[in-house]
PDB file of N, CA and C in Angstrom:
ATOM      1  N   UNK D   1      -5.996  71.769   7.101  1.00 86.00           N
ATOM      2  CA  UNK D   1      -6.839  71.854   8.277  1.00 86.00           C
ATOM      3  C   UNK D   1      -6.619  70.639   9.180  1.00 86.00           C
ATOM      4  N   UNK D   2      -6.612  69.313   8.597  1.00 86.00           N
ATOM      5  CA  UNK D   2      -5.930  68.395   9.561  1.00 86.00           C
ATOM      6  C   UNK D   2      -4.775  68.427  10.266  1.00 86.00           C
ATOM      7  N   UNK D   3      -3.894  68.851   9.164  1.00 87.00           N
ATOM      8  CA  UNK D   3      -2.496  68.822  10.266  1.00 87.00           C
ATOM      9  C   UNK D   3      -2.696  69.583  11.074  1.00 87.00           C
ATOM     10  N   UNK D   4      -3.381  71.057  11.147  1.00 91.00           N
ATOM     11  CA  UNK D   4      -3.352  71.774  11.891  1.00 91.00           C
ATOM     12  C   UNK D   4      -4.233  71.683  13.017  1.00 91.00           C
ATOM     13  N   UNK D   5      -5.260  70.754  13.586  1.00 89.00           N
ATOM     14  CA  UNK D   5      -5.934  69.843  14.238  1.00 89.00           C
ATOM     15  C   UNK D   5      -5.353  69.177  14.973  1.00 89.00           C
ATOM     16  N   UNK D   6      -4.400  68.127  14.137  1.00 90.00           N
ATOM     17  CA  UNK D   6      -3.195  67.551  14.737  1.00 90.00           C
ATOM     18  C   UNK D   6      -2.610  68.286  15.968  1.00 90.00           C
ATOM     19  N   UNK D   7      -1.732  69.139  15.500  1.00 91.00           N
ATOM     20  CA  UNK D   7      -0.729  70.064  16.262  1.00 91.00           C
ATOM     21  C   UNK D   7      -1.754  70.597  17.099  1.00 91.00           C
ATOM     22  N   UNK D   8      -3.016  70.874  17.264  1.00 91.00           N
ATOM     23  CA  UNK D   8      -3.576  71.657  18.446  1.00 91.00           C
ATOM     24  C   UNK D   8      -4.155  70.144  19.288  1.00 91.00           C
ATOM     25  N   UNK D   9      -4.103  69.683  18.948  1.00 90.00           N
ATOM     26  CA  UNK D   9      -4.279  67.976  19.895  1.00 90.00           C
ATOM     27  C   UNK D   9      -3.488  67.752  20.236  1.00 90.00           C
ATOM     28  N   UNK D  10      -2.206  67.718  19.850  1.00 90.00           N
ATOM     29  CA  UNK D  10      -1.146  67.199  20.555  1.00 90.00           C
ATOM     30  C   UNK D  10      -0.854  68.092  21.659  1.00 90.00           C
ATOM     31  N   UNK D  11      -0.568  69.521  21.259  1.00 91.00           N
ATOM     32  CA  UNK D  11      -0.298  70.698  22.169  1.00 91.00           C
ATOM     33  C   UNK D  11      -0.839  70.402  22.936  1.00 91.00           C
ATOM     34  N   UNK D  12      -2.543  70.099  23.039  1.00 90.00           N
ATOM     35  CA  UNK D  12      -3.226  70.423  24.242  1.00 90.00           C
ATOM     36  C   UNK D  12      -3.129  69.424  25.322  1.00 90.00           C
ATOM     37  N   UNK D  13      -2.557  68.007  24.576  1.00 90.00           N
ATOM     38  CA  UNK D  13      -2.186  66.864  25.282  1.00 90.00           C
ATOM     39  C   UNK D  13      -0.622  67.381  26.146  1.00 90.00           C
ATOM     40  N   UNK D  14       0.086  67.909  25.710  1.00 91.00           N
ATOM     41  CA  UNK D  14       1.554  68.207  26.142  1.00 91.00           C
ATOM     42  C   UNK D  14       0.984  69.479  27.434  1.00 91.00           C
ATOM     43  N   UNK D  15      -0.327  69.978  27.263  1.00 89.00           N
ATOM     44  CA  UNK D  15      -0.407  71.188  28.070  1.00 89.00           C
ATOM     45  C   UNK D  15      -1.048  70.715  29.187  1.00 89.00           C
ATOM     46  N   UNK D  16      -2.102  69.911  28.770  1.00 88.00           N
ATOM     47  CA  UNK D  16      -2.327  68.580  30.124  1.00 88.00           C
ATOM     48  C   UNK D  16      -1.610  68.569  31.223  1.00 88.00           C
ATOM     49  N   UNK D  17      -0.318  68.547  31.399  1.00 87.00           N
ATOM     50  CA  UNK D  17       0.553  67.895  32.446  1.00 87.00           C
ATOM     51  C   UNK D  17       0.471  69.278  33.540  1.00 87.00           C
ATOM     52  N   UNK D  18      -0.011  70.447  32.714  1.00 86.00           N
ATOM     53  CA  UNK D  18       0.011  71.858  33.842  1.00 86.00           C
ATOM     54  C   UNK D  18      -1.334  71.996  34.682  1.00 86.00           C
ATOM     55  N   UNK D  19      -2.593  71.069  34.455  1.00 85.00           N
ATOM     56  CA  UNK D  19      -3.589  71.376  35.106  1.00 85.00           C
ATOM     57  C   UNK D  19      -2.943  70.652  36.573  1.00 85.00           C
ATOM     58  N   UNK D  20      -3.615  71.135  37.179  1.00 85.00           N
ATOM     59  CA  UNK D  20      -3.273  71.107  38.876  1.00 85.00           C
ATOM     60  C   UNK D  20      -4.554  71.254  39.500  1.00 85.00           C
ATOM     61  N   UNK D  21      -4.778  70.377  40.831  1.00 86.00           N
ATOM     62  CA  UNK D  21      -6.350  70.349  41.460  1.00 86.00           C
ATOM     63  C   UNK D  21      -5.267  70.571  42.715  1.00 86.00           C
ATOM     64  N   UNK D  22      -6.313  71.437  43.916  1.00 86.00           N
ATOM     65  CA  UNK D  22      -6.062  71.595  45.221  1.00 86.00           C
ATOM     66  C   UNK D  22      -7.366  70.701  46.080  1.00 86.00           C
ATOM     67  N   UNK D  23      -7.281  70.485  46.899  1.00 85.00           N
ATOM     68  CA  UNK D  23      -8.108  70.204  47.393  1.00 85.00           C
ATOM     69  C   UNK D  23      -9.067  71.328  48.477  1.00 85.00           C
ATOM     70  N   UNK D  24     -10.271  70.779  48.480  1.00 78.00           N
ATOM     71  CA  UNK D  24     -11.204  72.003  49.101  1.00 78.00           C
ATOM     72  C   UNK D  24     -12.254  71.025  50.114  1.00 78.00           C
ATOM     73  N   UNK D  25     -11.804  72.129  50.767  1.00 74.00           N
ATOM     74  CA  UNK D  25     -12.704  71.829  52.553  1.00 74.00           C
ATOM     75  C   UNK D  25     -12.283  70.407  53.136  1.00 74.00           C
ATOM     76  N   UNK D  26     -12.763  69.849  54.133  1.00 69.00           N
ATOM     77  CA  UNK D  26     -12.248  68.776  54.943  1.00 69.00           C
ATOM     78  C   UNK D  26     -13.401  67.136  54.011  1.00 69.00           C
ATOM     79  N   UNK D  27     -13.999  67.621  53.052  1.00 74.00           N
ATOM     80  CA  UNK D  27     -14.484  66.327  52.390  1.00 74.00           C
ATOM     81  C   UNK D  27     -13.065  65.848  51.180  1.00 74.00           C
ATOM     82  N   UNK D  28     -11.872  66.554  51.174  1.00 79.00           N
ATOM     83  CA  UNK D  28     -10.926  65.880  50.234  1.00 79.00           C
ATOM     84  C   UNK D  28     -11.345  66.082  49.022  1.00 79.00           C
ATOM     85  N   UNK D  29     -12.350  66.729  48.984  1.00 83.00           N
ATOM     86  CA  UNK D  29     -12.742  67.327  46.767  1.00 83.00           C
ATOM     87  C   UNK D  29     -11.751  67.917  46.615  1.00 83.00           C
ATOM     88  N   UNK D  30     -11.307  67.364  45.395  1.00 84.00           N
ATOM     89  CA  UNK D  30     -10.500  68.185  44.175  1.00 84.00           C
ATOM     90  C   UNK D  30     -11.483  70.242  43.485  1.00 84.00           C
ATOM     91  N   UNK D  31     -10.489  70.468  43.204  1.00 84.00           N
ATOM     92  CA  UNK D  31     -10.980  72.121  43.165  1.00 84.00           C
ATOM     93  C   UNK D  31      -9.704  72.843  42.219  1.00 84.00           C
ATOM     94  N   UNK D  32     -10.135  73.300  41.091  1.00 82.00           N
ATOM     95  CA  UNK D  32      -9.366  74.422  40.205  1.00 82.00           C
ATOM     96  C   UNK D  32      -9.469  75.724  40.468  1.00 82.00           C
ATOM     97  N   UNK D  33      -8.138  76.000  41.353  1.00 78.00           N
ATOM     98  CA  UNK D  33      -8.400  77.565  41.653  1.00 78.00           C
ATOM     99  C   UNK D  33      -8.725  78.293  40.340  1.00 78.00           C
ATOM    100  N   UNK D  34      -7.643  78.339  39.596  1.00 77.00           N
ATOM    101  CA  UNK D  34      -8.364  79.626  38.100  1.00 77.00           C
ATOM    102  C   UNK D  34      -8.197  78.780  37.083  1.00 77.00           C
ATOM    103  N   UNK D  35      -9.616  79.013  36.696  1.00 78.00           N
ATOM    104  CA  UNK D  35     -10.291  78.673  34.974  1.00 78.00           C
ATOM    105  C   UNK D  35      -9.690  79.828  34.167  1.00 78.00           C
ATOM    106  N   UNK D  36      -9.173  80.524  34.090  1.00 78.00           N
ATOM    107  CA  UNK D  36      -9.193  81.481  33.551  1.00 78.00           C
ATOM    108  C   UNK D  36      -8.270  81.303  32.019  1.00 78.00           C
ATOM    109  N   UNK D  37      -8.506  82.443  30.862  1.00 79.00           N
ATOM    110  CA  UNK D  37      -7.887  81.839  29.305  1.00 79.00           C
ATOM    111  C   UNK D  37      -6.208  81.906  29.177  1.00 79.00           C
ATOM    112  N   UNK D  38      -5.933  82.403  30.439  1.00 83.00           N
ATOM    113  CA  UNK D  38      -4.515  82.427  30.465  1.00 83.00           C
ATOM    114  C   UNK D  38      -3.637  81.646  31.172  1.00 83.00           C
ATOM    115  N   UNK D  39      -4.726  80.284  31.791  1.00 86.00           N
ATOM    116  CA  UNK D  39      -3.856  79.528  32.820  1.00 86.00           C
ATOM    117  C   UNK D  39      -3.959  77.841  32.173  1.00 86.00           C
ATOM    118  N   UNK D  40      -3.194  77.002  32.826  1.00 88.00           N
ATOM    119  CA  UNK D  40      -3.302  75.378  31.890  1.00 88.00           C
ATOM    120  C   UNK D  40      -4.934  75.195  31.751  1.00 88.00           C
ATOM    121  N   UNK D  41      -5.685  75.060  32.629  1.00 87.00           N
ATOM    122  CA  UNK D  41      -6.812  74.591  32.246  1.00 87.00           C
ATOM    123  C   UNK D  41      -7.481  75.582  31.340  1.00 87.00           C
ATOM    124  N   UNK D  42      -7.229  76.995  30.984  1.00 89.00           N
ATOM    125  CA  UNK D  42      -7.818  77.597  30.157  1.00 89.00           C
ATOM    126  C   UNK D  42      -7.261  77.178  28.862  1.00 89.00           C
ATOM    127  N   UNK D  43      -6.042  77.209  28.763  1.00 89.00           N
ATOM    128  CA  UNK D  43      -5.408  76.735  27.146  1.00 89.00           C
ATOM    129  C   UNK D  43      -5.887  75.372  26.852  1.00 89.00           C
ATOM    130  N   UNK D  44      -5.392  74.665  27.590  1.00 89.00           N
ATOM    131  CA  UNK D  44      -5.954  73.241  27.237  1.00 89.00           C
ATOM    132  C   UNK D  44      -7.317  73.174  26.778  1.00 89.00           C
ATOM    133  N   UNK D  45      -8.064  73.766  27.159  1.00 89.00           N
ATOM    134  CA  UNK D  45      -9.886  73.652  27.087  1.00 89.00           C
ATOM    135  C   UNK D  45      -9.711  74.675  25.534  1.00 89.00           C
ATOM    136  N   UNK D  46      -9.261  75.373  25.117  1.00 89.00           N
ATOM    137  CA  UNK D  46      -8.816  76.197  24.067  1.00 89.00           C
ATOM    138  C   UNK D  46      -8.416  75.323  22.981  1.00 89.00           C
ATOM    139  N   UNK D  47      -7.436  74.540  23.265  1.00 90.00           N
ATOM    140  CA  UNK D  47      -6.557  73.925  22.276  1.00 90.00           C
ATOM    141  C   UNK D  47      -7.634  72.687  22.071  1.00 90.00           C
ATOM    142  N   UNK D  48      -8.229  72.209  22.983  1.00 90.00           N
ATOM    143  CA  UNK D  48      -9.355  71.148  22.966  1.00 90.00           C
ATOM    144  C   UNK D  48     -10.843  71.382  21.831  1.00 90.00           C
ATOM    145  N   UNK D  49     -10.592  72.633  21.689  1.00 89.00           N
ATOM    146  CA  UNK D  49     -12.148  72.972  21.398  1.00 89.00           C
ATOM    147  C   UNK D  49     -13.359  72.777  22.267  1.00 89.00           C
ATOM    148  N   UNK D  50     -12.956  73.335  23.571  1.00 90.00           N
ATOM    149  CA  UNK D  50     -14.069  72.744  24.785  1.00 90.00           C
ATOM    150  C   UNK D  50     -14.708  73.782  25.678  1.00 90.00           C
ATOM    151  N   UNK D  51     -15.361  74.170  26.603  1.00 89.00           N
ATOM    152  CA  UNK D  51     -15.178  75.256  27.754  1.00 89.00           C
ATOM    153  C   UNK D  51     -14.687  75.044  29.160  1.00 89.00           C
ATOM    154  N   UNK D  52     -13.939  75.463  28.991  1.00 87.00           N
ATOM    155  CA  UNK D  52     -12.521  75.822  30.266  1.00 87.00           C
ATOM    156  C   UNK D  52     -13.513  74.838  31.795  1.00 87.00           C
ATOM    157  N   UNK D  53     -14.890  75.847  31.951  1.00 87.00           N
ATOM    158  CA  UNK D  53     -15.687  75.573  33.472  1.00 87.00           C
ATOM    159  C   UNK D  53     -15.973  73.800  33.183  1.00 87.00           C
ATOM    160  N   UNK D  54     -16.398  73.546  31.909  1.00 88.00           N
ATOM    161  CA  UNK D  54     -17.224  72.410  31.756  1.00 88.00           C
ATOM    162  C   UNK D  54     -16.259  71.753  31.878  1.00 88.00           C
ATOM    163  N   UNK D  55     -14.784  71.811  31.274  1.00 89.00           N
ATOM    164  CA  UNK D  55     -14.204  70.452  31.629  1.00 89.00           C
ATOM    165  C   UNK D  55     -13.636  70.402  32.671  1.00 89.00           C
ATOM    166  N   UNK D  56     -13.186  71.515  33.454  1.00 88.00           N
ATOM    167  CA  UNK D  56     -13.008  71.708  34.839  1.00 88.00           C
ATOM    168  C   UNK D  56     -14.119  70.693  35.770  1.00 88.00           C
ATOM    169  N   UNK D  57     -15.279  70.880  35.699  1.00 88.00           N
ATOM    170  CA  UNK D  57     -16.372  70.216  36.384  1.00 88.00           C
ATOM    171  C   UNK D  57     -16.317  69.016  35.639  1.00 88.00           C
ATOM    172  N   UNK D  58     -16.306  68.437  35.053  1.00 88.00           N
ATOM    173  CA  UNK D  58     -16.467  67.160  34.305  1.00 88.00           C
ATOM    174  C   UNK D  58     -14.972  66.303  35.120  1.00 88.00           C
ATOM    175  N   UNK D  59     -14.255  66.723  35.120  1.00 88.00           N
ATOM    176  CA  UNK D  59     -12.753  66.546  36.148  1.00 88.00           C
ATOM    177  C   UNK D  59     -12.823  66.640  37.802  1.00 88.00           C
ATOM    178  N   UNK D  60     -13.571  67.379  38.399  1.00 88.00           N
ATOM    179  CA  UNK D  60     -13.618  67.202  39.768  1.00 88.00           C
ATOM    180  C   UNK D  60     -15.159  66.623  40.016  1.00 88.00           C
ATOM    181  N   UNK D  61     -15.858  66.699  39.151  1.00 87.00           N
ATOM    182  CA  UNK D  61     -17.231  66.653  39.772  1.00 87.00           C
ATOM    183  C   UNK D  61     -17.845  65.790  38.476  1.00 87.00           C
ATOM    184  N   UNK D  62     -17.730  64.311  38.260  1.00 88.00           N
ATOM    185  CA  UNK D  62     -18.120  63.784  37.215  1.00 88.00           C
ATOM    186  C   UNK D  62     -19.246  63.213  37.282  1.00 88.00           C
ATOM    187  N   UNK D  63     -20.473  63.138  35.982  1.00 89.00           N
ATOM    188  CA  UNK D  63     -22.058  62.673  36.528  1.00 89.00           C
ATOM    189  C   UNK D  63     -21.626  61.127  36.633  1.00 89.00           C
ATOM    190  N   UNK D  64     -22.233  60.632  37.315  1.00 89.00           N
ATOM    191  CA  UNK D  64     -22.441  58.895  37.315  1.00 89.00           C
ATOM    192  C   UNK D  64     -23.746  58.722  37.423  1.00 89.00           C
ATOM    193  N   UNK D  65     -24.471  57.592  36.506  1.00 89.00           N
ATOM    194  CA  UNK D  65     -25.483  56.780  36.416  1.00 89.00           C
ATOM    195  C   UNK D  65     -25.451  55.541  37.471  1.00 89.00           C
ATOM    196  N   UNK D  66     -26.607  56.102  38.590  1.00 89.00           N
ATOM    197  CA  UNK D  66     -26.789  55.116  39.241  1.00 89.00           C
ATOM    198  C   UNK D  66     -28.311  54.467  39.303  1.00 89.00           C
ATOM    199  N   UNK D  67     -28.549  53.197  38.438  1.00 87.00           N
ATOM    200  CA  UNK D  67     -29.859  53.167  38.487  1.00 87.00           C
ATOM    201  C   UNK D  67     -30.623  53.870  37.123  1.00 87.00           C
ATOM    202  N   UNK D  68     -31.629  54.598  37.511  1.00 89.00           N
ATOM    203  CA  UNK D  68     -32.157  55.521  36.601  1.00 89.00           C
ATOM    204  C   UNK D  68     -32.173  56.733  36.493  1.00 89.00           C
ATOM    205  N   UNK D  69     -31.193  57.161  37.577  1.00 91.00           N
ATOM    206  CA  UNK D  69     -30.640  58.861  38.026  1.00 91.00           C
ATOM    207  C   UNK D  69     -29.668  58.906  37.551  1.00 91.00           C
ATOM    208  N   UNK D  70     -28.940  59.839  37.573  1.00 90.00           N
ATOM    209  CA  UNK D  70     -28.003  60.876  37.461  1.00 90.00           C
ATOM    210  C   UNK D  70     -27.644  61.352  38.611  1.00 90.00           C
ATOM    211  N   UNK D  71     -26.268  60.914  39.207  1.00 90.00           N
ATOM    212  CA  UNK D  71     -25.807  61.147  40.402  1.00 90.00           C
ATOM    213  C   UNK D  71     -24.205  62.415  40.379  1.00 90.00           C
ATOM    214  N   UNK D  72     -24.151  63.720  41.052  1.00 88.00           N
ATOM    215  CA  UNK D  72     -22.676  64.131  40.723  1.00 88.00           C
ATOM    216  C   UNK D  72     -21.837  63.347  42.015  1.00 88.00           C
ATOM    217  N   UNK D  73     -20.967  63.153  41.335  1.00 87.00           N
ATOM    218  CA  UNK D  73     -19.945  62.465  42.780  1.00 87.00           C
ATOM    219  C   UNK D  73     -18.999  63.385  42.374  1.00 87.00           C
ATOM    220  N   UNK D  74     -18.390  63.854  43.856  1.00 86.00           N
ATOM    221  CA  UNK D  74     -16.944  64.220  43.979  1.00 86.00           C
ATOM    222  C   UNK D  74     -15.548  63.727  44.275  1.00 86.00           C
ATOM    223  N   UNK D  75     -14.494  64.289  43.633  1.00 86.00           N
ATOM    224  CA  UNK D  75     -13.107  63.572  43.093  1.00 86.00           C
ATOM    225  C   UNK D  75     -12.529  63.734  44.002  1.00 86.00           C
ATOM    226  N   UNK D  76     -11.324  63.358  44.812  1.00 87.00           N
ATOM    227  CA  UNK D  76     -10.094  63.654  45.263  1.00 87.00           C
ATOM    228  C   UNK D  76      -9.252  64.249  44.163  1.00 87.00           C
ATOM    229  N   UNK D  77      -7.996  64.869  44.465  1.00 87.00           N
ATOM    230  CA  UNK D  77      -6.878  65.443  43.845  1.00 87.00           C
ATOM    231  C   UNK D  77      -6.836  64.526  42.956  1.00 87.00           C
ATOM    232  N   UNK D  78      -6.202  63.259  43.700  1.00 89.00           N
ATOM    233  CA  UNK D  78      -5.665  61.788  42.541  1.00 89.00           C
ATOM    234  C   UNK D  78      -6.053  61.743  41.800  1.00 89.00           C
ATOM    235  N   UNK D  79      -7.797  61.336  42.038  1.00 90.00           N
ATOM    236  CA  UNK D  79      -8.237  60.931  41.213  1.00 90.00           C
ATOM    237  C   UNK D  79      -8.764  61.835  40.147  1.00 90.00           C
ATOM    238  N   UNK D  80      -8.785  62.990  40.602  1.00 89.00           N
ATOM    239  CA  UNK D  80      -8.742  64.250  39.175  1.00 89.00           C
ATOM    240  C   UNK D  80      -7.752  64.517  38.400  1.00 89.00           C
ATOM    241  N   UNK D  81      -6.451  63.755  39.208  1.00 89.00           N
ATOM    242  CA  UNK D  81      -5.470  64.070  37.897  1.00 89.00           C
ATOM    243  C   UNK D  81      -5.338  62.733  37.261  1.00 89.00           C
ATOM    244  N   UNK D  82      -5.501  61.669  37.899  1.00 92.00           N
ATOM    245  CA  UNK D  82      -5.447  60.661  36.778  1.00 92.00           C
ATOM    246  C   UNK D  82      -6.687  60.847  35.859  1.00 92.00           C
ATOM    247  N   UNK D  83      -7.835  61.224  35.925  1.00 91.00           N
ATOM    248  CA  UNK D  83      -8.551  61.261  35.313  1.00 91.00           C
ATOM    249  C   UNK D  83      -7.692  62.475  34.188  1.00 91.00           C
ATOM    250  N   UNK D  84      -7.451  63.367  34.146  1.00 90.00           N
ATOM    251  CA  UNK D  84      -6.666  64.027  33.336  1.00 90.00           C
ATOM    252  C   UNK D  84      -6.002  63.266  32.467  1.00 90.00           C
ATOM    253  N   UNK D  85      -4.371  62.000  33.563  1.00 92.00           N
ATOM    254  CA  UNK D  85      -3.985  61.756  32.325  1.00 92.00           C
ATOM    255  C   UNK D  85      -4.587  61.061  31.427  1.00 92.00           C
ATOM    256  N   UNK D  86      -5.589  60.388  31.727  1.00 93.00           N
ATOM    257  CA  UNK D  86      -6.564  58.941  31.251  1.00 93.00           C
ATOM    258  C   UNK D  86      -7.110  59.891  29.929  1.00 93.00           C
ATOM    259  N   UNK D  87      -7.660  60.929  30.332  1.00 92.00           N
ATOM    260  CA  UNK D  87      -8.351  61.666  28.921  1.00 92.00           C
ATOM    261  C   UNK D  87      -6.611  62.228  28.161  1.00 92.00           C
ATOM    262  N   UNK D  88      -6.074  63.001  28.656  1.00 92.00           N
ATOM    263  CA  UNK D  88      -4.765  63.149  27.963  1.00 92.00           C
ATOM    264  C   UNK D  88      -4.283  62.089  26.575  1.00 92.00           C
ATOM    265  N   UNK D  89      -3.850  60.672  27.649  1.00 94.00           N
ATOM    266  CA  UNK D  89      -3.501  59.346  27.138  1.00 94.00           C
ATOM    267  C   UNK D  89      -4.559  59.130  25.993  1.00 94.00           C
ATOM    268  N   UNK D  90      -5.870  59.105  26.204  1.00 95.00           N
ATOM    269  CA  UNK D  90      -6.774  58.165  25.035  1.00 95.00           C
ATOM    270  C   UNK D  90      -6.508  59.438  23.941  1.00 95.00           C
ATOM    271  N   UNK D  91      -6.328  60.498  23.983  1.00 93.00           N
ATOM    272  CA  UNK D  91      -6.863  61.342  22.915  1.00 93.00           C
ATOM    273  C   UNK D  91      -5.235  61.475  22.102  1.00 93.00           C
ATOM    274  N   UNK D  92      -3.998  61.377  22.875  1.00 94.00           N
ATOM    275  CA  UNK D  92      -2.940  61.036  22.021  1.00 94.00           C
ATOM    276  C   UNK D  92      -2.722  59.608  21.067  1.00 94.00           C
ATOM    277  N   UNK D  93      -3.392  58.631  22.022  1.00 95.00           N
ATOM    278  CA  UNK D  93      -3.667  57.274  21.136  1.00 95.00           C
ATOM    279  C   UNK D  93      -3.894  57.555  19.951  1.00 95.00           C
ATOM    280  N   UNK D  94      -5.670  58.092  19.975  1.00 94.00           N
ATOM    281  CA  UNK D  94      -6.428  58.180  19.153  1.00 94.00           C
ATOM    282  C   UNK D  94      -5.958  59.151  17.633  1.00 94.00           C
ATOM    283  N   UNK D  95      -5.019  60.741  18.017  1.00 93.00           N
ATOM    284  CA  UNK D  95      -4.400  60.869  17.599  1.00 93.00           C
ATOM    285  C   UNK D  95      -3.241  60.126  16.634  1.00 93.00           C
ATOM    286  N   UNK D  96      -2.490  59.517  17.848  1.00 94.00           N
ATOM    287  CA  UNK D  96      -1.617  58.790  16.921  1.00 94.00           C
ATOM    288  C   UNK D  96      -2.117  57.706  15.793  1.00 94.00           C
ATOM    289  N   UNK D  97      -3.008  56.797  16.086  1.00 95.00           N
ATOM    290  CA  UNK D  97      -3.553  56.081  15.271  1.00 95.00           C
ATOM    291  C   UNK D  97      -4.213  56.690  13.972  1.00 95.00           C
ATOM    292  N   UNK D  98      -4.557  57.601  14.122  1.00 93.00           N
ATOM    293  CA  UNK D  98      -5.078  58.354  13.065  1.00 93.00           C
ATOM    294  C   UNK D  98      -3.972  59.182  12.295  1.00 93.00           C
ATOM    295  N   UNK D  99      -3.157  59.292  12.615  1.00 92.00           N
ATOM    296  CA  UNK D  99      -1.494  59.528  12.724  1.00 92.00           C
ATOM    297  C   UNK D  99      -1.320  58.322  11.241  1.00 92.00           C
ATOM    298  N   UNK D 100      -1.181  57.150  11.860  1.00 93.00           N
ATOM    299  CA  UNK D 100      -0.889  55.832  11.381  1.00 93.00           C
ATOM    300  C   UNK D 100      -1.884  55.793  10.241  1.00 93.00           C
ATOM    301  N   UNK D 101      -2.967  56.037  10.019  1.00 92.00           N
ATOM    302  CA  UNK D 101      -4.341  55.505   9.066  1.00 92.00           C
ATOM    303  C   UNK D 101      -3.434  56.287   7.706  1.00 92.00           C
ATOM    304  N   UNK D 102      -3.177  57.772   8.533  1.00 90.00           N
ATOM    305  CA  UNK D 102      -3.116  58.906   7.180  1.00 90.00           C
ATOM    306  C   UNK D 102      -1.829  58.186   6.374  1.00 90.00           C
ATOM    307  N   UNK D 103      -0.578  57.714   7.326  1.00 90.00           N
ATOM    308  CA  UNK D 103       0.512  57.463   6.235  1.00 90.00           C
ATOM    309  C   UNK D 103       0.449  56.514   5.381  1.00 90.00           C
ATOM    310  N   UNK D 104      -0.937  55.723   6.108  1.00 90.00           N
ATOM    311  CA  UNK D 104      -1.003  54.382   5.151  1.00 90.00           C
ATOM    312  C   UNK D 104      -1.450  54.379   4.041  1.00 90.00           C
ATOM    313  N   UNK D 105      -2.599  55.783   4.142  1.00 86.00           N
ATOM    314  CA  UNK D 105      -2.977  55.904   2.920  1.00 86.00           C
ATOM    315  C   UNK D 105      -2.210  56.478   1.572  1.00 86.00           C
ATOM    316  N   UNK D 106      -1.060  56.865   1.832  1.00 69.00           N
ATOM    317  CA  UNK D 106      -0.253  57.468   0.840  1.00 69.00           C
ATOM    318  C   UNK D 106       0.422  56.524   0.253  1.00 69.00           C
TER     319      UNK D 106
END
C-alpha cells in the first residue's frame, strides 16, 4: 500500500505540469476552464486524493487571514501556476525524503 501511494504521488506531481489557468475578465484572475475527471486538474486532484473544484479554488482563489477575518483574494495566471509548482515541489520533497527514511530503515 505504500509503494503504491508512492507511485500515485509522484504521478500526480509529474501530472502537475498539465494544469493550465487562463485568465478571466479585465481584473487579471486566474480561471480553470474544465475541472472535469478527464482533464490535468481532474487527474491530479484524483491521484492527490483531493476534489478536483476545491483545489482548483484553493489555486486561483486562496483564503488569507487578515486580522481576525478570513479574506478570499484573487490570483493572476503566475501566480496560480507557481503556486502549483510550490505545492508540486514540497509534496515531491516530502515524498522523496520519506523515500530516504524507508531505505534507511532496511
Amino acid at each position: 500500500q505504500e509503494k503504491f501511494d508512492c507511485y500515485m504521488l509522484t504521478a500526480g506531481v509529474m501530472t502537475f505540469g498539465g494544469v493550465e489557468f487562463k485568465t478571466k475578465g479585465r481584473d487579471d484572475q486566474a480561471e480553470c476552464e474544465a475541472v472535469g475527471p478527464d482533464t490535468f486538474p481532474g487527474k491530479v486532484a484524483t491521484l492527490m486524493g483531493v476534489d478536483a473544484a476545491a483545489m482548483i479554488k484553493a489555486f486561483c482563489k486562496p483564503r488569507i487571514k487578515v486580522g481576525t477575518e478570513w479574506v478570499t483574494k484573487g490570483q493572476s495566471c503566475e501566480q496560480a501556476t507557481n503556486a502549483v509548482g510550490g505545492i508540486a515541489r514540497a509534496i515531491f520533497d516530502r515524498v522523496f525524503k520519506w523515500l530516504i527514511e524507508k531505505c534507511n530503515d532496511t
